[in-house]
Amino acid sequence: MAKEIRIEVDDETYEQLERLAAGGHAPPEQYAAKLLTADITRARFAEAAKAFAAEHAEGFAARFGGGKRQAAA
């Protein structure tokens, strides 16, 4: 279910949001929602990637070698 949030921004920020939204042919509120959703999606991805790396790092190192770079022969 979608939730509604209310935020306050200064006039300069809102004017910039209006300009950006107009370029994307969307109302400022819809454009702001898309930006917020994309930002949170990036944060979720980064957290998941970090957790995945931590969970599988030992097995990966055992199979493919340690984290130290070896000089080419």
MMTF fields as JSON, N, C-alpha, C and O atoms, coordinates in Angstrom:
{
  "mmtfVersion": "1.0.0",
  "mmtfProducer": "UNKNOWN",
  "numBonds": 291,
  "numAtoms": 292,
  "numGroups": 73,
  "numChains": 1,
  "numModels": 1,
  "chainsPerModel": [1],
  "groupsPerChain": [73],
  "chainIdList": ["A"],
  "bondAtomList": [4, 2, 8, 6, 12, 10, 16, 14, 20, 18, 24, 22, 28, 26, 32, 30, 36, 34, 40, 38, 44, 42, 48, 46, 52, 50, 56, 54, 60, 58, 64, 62, 68, 66, 72, 70, 76, 74, 80, 78, 84, 82, 88, 86, 92, 90, 96, 94, 100, 98, 104, 102, 108, 106, 112, 110, 116, 114, 120, 118, 124, 122, 128, 126, 132, 130, 136, 134, 140, 138, 144, 142, 148, 146, 152, 150, 156, 154, 160, 158, 164, 162, 168, 166, 172, 170, 176, 174, 180, 178, 184, 182, 188, 186, 192, 190, 196, 194, 200, 198, 204, 202, 208, 206, 212, 210, 216, 214, 220, 218, 224, 222, 228, 226, 232, 230, 236, 234, 240, 238, 244, 242, 248, 246, 252, 250, 256, 254, 260, 258, 264, 262, 268, 266, 272, 270, 276, 274, 280, 278, 284, 282, 288, 286],
  "bondOrderList": [1, 1, 1, 1, 1, 1, 1, 1, 1, 1, 1, 1, 1, 1, 1, 1, 1, 1, 1, 1, 1, 1, 1, 1, 1, 1, 1, 1, 1, 1, 1, 1, 1, 1, 1, 1, 1, 1, 1, 1, 1, 1, 1, 1, 1, 1, 1, 1, 1, 1, 1, 1, 1, 1, 1, 1, 1, 1, 1, 1, 1, 1, 1, 1, 1, 1, 1, 1, 1, 1, 1, 1],
  "groupList": [{"groupName": "MET", "atomNameList": ["N", "CA", "C", "O"], "elementList": ["N", "C", "C", "O"], "formalChargeList": [0, 0, 0, 0], "bondAtomList": [1, 0, 2, 1, 3, 2], "bondOrderList": [1, 1, 2], "singleLetterCode": "M", "chemCompType": "L-PEPTIDE LINKING"}, {"groupName": "ALA", "atomNameList": ["N", "CA", "C", "O"], "elementList": ["N", "C", "C", "O"], "formalChargeList": [0, 0, 0, 0], "bondAtomList": [1, 0, 2, 1, 3, 2], "bondOrderList": [1, 1, 2], "singleLetterCode": "A", "chemCompType": "L-PEPTIDE LINKING"}, {"groupName": "LYS", "atomNameList": ["N", "CA", "C", "O"], "elementList": ["N", "C", "C", "O"], "formalChargeList": [0, 0, 0, 0], "bondAtomList": [1, 0, 2, 1, 3, 2], "bondOrderList": [1, 1, 2], "singleLetterCode": "K", "chemCompType": "L-PEPTIDE LINKING"}, {"groupName": "GLU", "atomNameList": ["N", "CA", "C", "O"], "elementList": ["N", "C", "C", "O"], "formalChargeList": [0, 0, 0, 0], "bondAtomList": [1, 0, 2, 1, 3, 2], "bondOrderList": [1, 1, 2], "singleLetterCode": "E", "chemCompType": "L-PEPTIDE LINKING"}, {"groupName": "ILE", "atomNameList": ["N", "CA", "C", "O"], "elementList": ["N", "C", "C", "O"], "formalChargeList": [0, 0, 0, 0], "bondAtomList": [1, 0, 2, 1, 3, 2], "bondOrderList": [1, 1, 2], "singleLetterCode": "I", "chemCompType": "L-PEPTIDE LINKING"}, {"groupName": "ARG", "atomNameList": ["N", "CA", "C", "O"], "elementList": ["N", "C", "C", "O"], "formalChargeList": [0, 0, 0, 0], "bondAtomList": [1, 0, 2, 1, 3, 2], "bondOrderList": [1, 1, 2], "singleLetterCode": "R", "chemCompType": "L-PEPTIDE LINKING"}, {"groupName": "VAL", "atomNameList": ["N", "CA", "C", "O"], "elementList": ["N", "C", "C", "O"], "formalChargeList": [0, 0, 0, 0], "bondAtomList": [1, 0, 2, 1, 3, 2], "bondOrderList": [1, 1, 2], "singleLetterCode": "V", "chemCompType": "L-PEPTIDE LINKING"}, {"groupName": "ASP", "atomNameList": ["N", "CA", "C", "O"], "elementList": ["N", "C", "C", "O"], "formalChargeList": [0, 0, 0, 0], "bondAtomList": [1, 0, 2, 1, 3, 2], "bondOrderList": [1, 1, 2], "singleLetterCode": "D", "chemCompType": "L-PEPTIDE LINKING"}, {"groupName": "THR", "atomNameList": ["N", "CA", "C", "O"], "elementList": ["N", "C", "C", "O"], "formalChargeList": [0, 0, 0, 0], "bondAtomList": [1, 0, 2, 1, 3, 2], "bondOrderList": [1, 1, 2], "singleLetterCode": "T", "chemCompType": "L-PEPTIDE LINKING"}, {"groupName": "TYR", "atomNameList": ["N", "CA", "C", "O"], "elementList": ["N", "C", "C", "O"], "formalChargeList": [0, 0, 0, 0], "bondAtomList": [1, 0, 2, 1, 3, 2], "bondOrderList": [1, 1, 2], "singleLetterCode": "Y", "chemCompType": "L-PEPTIDE LINKING"}, {"groupName": "GLN", "atomNameList": ["N", "CA", "C", "O"], "elementList": ["N", "C", "C", "O"], "formalChargeList": [0, 0, 0, 0], "bondAtomList": [1, 0, 2, 1, 3, 2], "bondOrderList": [1, 1, 2], "singleLetterCode": "Q", "chemCompType": "L-PEPTIDE LINKING"}, {"groupName": "LEU", "atomNameList": ["N", "CA", "C", "O"], "elementList": ["N", "C", "C", "O"], "formalChargeList": [0, 0, 0, 0], "bondAtomList": [1, 0, 2, 1, 3, 2], "bondOrderList": [1, 1, 2], "singleLetterCode": "L", "chemCompType": "L-PEPTIDE LINKING"}, {"groupName": "GLY", "atomNameList": ["N", "CA", "C", "O"], "elementList": ["N", "C", "C", "O"], "formalChargeList": [0, 0, 0, 0], "bondAtomList": [1, 0, 2, 1, 3, 2], "bondOrderList": [1, 1, 2], "singleLetterCode": "G", "chemCompType": "PEPTIDE LINKING"}, {"groupName": "HIS", "atomNameList": ["N", "CA", "C", "O"], "elementList": ["N", "C", "C", "O"], "formalChargeList": [0, 0, 0, 0], "bondAtomList": [1, 0, 2, 1, 3, 2], "bondOrderList": [1, 1, 2], "singleLetterCode": "H", "chemCompType": "L-PEPTIDE LINKING"}, {"groupName": "PRO", "atomNameList": ["N", "CA", "C", "O"], "elementList": ["N", "C", "C", "O"], "formalChargeList": [0, 0, 0, 0], "bondAtomList": [1, 0, 2, 1, 3, 2], "bondOrderList": [1, 1, 2], "singleLetterCode": "P", "chemCompType": "L-PEPTIDE LINKING"}, {"groupName": "PHE", "atomNameList": ["N", "CA", "C", "O"], "elementList": ["N", "C", "C", "O"], "formalChargeList": [0, 0, 0, 0], "bondAtomList": [1, 0, 2, 1, 3, 2], "bondOrderList": [1, 1, 2], "singleLetterCode": "F", "chemCompType": "L-PEPTIDE LINKING"}],
  "groupTypeList": [0, 1, 2, 3, 4, 5, 4, 3, 6, 7, 7, 3, 8, 9, 3, 10, 11, 3, 5, 11, 1, 1, 12, 12, 13, 1, 14, 14, 3, 10, 9, 1, 1, 2, 11, 11, 8, 1, 7, 4, 8, 5, 1, 5, 15, 1, 3, 1, 1, 2, 1, 15, 1, 1, 3, 13, 1, 3, 12, 15, 1, 1, 5, 15, 12, 12, 12, 2, 5, 10, 1, 1, 1],
  "groupIdList": [1, 2, 3, 4, 5, 6, 7, 8, 9, 10, 11, 12, 13, 14, 15, 16, 17, 18, 19, 20, 21, 22, 23, 24, 25, 26, 27, 28, 29, 30, 31, 32, 33, 34, 35, 36, 37, 38, 39, 40, 41, 42, 43, 44, 45, 46, 47, 48, 49, 50, 51, 52, 53, 54, 55, 56, 57, 58, 59, 60, 61, 62, 63, 64, 65, 66, 67, 68, 69, 70, 71, 72, 73],
  "secStructList": [7, 7, 7, 7, 7, 7, 7, 7, 7, 7, 2, 2, 2, 2, 2, 2, 2, 2, 2, 2, 2, 2, 2, 6, 6, 1, 7, 2, 2, 2, 2, 2, 2, 2, 2, 2, 2, 2, 2, 2, 2, 2, 2, 2, 2, 2, 2, 2, 2, 2, 2, 2, 2, 2, 2, 2, 2, 2, 2, 2, 2, 2, 2, 2, 7, 7, 1, 1, 7, 7, 7, 7, 7],
  "xCoordList": [0.834, 0.0, 0.888, 1.86, 0.544, 1.309, 1.082, -0.016, 2.114, 2.046, 2.297, 3.004, 1.733, 1.94, 2.808, 2.585, 3.808, 4.64, 4.596, 4.342, 4.842, 4.854, 6.215, 6.66, 6.867, 8.153, 8.099, 7.346, 8.891, 8.991, 10.364, 11.379, 10.379, 11.63, 11.565, 10.485, 12.725, 12.733, 12.299, 12.216, 12.028, 11.521, 12.485, 12.066, 13.768, 14.77, 14.779, 14.861, 14.695, 14.67, 13.418, 13.486, 12.284, 11.038, 11.066, 10.585, 11.622, 11.726, 12.593, 12.263, 13.693, 14.553, 13.802, 13.901, 13.064, 12.262, 11.242, 11.024, 10.624, 9.664, 10.334, 9.78, 11.531, 12.251, 12.604, 12.411, 13.115, 13.486, 12.257, 12.297, 11.181, 9.945, 9.389, 8.899, 9.461, 8.963, 9.74, 9.169, 11.049, 11.861, 11.481, 11.658, 10.964, 10.531, 9.043, 8.492, 8.385, 6.949, 6.142, 5.285, 6.424, 5.722, 5.464, 6.198, 4.44, 4.229, 5.377, 5.963, 5.707, 6.824, 6.696, 7.69, 5.49, 5.3, 5.632, 6.266, 5.196, 5.465, 6.959, 7.527, 7.586, 9.019, 9.812, 10.759, 9.421, 10.102, 9.939, 10.881, 8.765, 8.533, 9.432, 9.972, 9.592, 10.472, 11.926, 12.642, 12.355, 13.726, 13.956, 14.976, 13.016, 13.138, 13.147, 13.95, 12.259, 12.207, 13.515, 14.029, 14.055, 15.314, 16.462, 17.31, 16.489, 17.553, 17.488, 18.517, 16.299, 16.15, 16.462, 17.026, 16.109, 16.439, 17.951, 18.456, 18.681, 20.156, 20.711, 21.63, 20.166, 20.63, 20.362, 21.218, 19.184, 18.866, 19.831, 20.311, 20.111, 21.022, 22.414, 23.042, 22.891, 24.229, 24.298, 25.291, 23.262, 23.23, 23.222, 23.928, 22.43, 22.351, 23.675, 24.107, 24.314, 25.603, 26.662, 27.466, 26.657, 27.615, 27.377, 28.327, 26.121, 25.792, 26.174, 26.699, 25.914, 26.259, 27.769, 28.244, 28.514, 29.974, 30.496, 31.383, 29.957, 30.409, 30.081, 30.878, 28.909, 28.478, 29.304, 29.569, 29.715, 30.361, 31.857, 32.489, 32.422, 33.826, 34.773, 35.703, 34.548, 35.448, 35.418, 36.473, 34.26, 34.145, 34.747, 35.391, 34.543, 35.11, 36.638, 37.311, 37.176, 38.633, 39.202, 40.274, 38.504, 38.983, 39.005, 39.919, 38.008, 37.922, 38.81, 39.424, 38.889, 39.582, 40.848, 41.535, 41.175, 42.389, 42.055, 40.935, 43.058, 42.887, 42.714, 42.706, 42.575, 42.355, 43.622, 43.543, 44.788, 46.038, 46.264, 46.094, 46.649, 46.943, 48.313, 49.28, 48.365, 49.642, 50.186, 49.44, 51.467, 52.102, 52.098, 52.279, 51.889, 51.915, 53.331, 54.283, 53.468, 54.799, 55.281, 56.385],
  "yCoordList": [-1.167, 0.0, 1.241, 1.325, 2.179, 3.416, 4.275, 4.309, 4.952, 5.873, 7.282, 7.488, 8.227, 9.627, 10.263, 10.072, 11.029, 11.781, 13.254, 13.586, 14.095, 15.536, 16.056, 15.816, 16.773, 17.379, 18.855, 19.265, 19.625, 21.044, 21.308, 20.834, 22.071, 22.483, 23.987, 24.576, 24.591, 26.038, 26.334, 25.434, 27.6, 28.002, 27.65, 27.185, 27.871, 27.579, 26.088, 25.722, 25.246, 23.799, 23.404, 22.595, 23.973, 23.63, 24.101, 23.4, 25.273, 25.767, 24.841, 24.55, 24.383, 23.432, 22.126, 21.549, 21.669, 20.455, 20.637, 19.722, 21.795, 22.064, 22.006, 21.445, 22.59, 22.566, 21.139, 20.746, 20.373, 18.99, 18.155, 17.338, 18.366, 17.625, 17.968, 17.087, 19.238, 19.647, 18.954, 18.575, 18.79, 18.084, 16.626, 16.017, 16.068, 14.67, 14.538, 13.439, 15.661, 15.693, 15.05, 14.201, 15.463, 14.932, 16.065, 17.053, 15.927, 16.911, 16.834, 15.766, 17.943, 17.934, 16.86, 16.239, 16.638, 15.643, 14.234, 13.448, 13.931, 12.607, 12.449, 11.379, 13.505, 13.461, 13.253, 12.467, 13.965, 13.811, 12.387, 11.821, 11.811, 10.429, 9.458, 8.518, 9.684, 8.823, 8.945, 7.948, 10.18, 10.384, 9.68, 9.018, 9.823, 9.197, 7.678, 7.005, 7.14, 5.695, 5.183, 4.153, 5.887, 5.468, 5.513, 4.621, 6.549, 6.677, 5.543, 4.977, 5.218, 4.139, 2.793, 1.913, 2.627, 1.395, 1.218, 0.114, 2.297, 2.229, 1.849, 1.035, 2.428, 2.123, 0.657, -0.009, 0.154, -1.258, -2.169, -3.162, -1.825, -2.628, -2.645, -3.699, -1.475, -1.395, -2.212, -2.9, -2.147, -2.934, -4.427, -5.199, -4.832, -6.244, -6.733, -7.848, -5.909, -6.285, -6.442, -7.374, -5.545, -5.619, -6.88, -7.565, -7.181, -8.384, -9.645, -10.597, -9.649, -10.796, -11.015, -12.142, -9.931, -10.036, -10.554, -11.407, -10.05, -10.503, -11.976, -12.719, -12.391, -13.779, -14.758, -15.872, -14.369, -15.298, -15.061, -15.78, -14.068, -13.71, -14.865, -15.123, -15.551, -16.635, -17.77, -18.27, -18.174, -19.236, -18.833, -19.646, -17.589, -17.095, -17.102, -17.527, -16.628, -16.592, -18.002, -18.235, -18.945, -20.325, -20.936, -21.687, -20.613, -21.205, -20.509, -21.17, -19.19, -18.446, -17.751, -17.138, -17.822, -17.167, -16.007, -15.498, -15.606, -14.539, -13.191, -13.038, -12.21, -10.851, -10.126, -9.045, -10.698, -10.024, -10.21, -11.299, -9.125, -9.181, -9.809, -9.499, -10.675, -11.316, -10.685, -10.403, -10.472, -9.876, -10.906, -12.102, -10.411, -11.283, -11.749, -10.981, -12.99, -13.548, -13.212, -13.602],
  "zCoordList": [0.0, 0.0, 0.0, 0.75, -0.833, -0.912, 0.324, 0.88, 0.737, 1.878, 1.384, 0.397, 2.054, 1.707, 2.776, 3.971, 2.33, 3.252, 2.84, 1.682, 3.783, 3.504, 3.943, 5.065, 3.03, 3.355, 2.986, 2.101, 3.665, 3.35, 2.757, 3.266, 1.673, 1.035, 0.818, 0.773, 0.687, 0.453, -0.983, -1.819, -1.25, -2.563, -3.691, -4.752, -3.46, -4.491, -4.841, -6.014, -3.837, -4.072, -4.848, -5.773, -4.473, -5.161, -6.614, -7.503, -6.856, -8.229, -9.073, -10.223, -8.506, -9.226, -9.476, -10.559, -8.496, -8.648, -9.767, -10.561, -9.834, -10.911, -12.279, -13.224, -12.383, -13.664, -14.065, -15.215, -13.123, -13.416, -13.772, -14.692, -13.046, -13.306, -14.686, -15.392, -15.074, -16.384, -17.496, -18.518, -17.29, -18.283, -18.402, -19.457, -17.339, -17.358, -17.587, -17.516, -17.863, -18.149, -17.027, -17.272, -15.795, -14.632, -13.648, -13.628, -12.846, -11.778, -10.763, -10.586, -10.097, -9.146, -8.066, -7.689, -7.57, -6.513, -7.01, -6.306, -8.23, -8.81, -9.096, -8.875, -9.582, -9.863, -8.576, -8.545, -7.506, -6.213, -5.69, -5.136, -5.86, -5.423, -6.185, -5.6, -7.487, -8.285, -7.824, -7.735, -7.531, -7.05, -5.722, -5.533, -4.81, -3.494, -3.614, -2.966, -4.439, -4.645, -5.239, -4.804, -6.225, -6.85, -5.847, -5.829, -5.014, -4.018, -2.998, -2.629, -2.551, -1.579, -2.227, -1.577, -3.48, -4.193, -4.278, -4.074, -4.579, -4.615, -3.247, -3.157, -2.187, -0.829, -0.487, 0.095, -0.842, -0.599, -1.351, -0.806, -2.608, -3.41, -2.786, -2.684, -2.371, -1.77, -0.489, -0.248, 0.331, 1.565, 1.258, 1.905, 0.278, -0.086, -0.666, -0.373, -1.484, -2.067, -0.979, -1.016, -0.031, 1.077, 1.905, 2.284, 2.183, 2.954, 2.175, 2.751, 0.883, 0.046, 0.037, 0.184, -0.138, -0.161, 1.175, 1.206, 2.264, 3.585, 3.801, 4.374, 3.341, 3.533, 2.705, 3.159, 1.506, 0.589, 0.37, -0.404, 1.039, 0.816, 1.125, 0.361, 2.222, 2.616, 1.595, 1.206, 1.166, 0.167, -1.165, -1.828, -1.563, -2.816, -2.742, -3.681, -1.622, -1.457, -1.451, -2.009, -0.829, -0.798, -2.193, -2.534, -2.989, -4.329, -5.347, -6.185, -5.287, -6.346, -5.883, -6.701, -4.633, -4.145, -3.233, -3.218, -2.473, -1.486, -2.112, -3.334, -1.244, -1.7, -2.129, -2.712, -1.853, -2.229, -3.72, -4.267, -4.353, -5.795, -6.01, -5.314, -6.968, -7.299, -8.575, -9.513, -8.592, -9.774, -10.906, -10.68, -12.126, -13.293, -13.555, -13.412, -13.934, -14.184, -15.556, -15.935]
}
